[in-house]
């Protein structure tokens, strides 16, 4: 083995070990028994997990984040699905421009988006309210729903629908029994990814929360500023495990190919 190959493999191994290191440190720190975050944790304990699960305040913000993410995921997926149908089926003259417009939230920094969202929700009088948060997360998650849904539609063979209708199936029946099942992987991918994006969002949410309304990521951020309680590490470990579970479920049920293919198509 030449020195170059050895050095190359060493660098690759170092990078692969370095990337998950922060996650490992956070998870291990959550089991500390002391009242501050430290690594290595020393004596192991589930004290901070018990504090998180036994706190009505933490669980309330968890419920807000889960409900907000679920609603944002459903709304963005439905609206994106309808828009993608118009772009891919009707061949609109401004279809490319519409797709660029939909993907704009990916270009702007989240801090700038937060300022824009604050002004937008202020127009409707939703500042500090759940509807304002929902509107912000809905706009923010649309690009993540657009890519897998459009990718699934562009891979879909319209001849299958034509065959069903030629055999006497009405248009709505064809849409419900043929089109939707074929597009199910793209829709499932959009739902799961938009849920994760909305649930983990903190920067835009900081501009939209109010004194009586907060999300779990925002509360974590505020708590970190005031103290270094290991309960933050415990909550982070729970969220990491949940995210890994959702991605694993997505891969097992529909696969990640649609999302990856959409990303490659956008870059091309």
XYZ file of C-alpha atoms in Angstrom, residues 26 37 52 57-59 61-62 65 199-202 205-206 209 214-240:
43
model
C -24.749 15.058 23.154
C -23.455 19.293 30.895
C -38.240 16.208 30.614
C -44.118 22.934 30.425
C -41.728 20.923 28.251
C -44.451 18.510 27.151
C -44.176 22.913 23.913
C -43.548 19.430 22.510
C -44.294 21.610 17.898
C -40.512 20.329 13.835
C -36.808 21.291 13.986
C -37.204 24.891 12.796
C -35.999 27.512 15.296
C -40.019 30.519 14.796
C -38.081 32.942 17.036
C -43.669 33.031 18.816
C -43.552 28.687 21.983
C -42.186 25.660 20.206
C -39.806 23.059 21.564
C -36.740 24.220 19.539
C -37.352 27.845 20.603
C -37.676 26.845 24.249
C -34.471 24.814 23.979
C -32.686 27.840 22.523
C -33.999 30.114 25.298
C -33.033 27.633 28.011
C -29.503 27.287 26.639
C -29.073 31.060 26.948
C -30.087 31.014 30.622
C -28.504 27.774 31.851
C -26.568 24.690 30.839
C -29.003 22.152 32.223
C -28.430 18.591 30.938
C -32.167 18.363 30.283
C -31.337 20.051 26.964
C -29.025 17.159 26.093
C -31.753 14.678 27.052
C -34.318 16.426 24.850
C -31.818 16.629 22.000
C -31.107 12.910 22.317
C -34.839 12.174 22.118
C -35.202 14.356 19.010
C -32.155 12.748 17.381
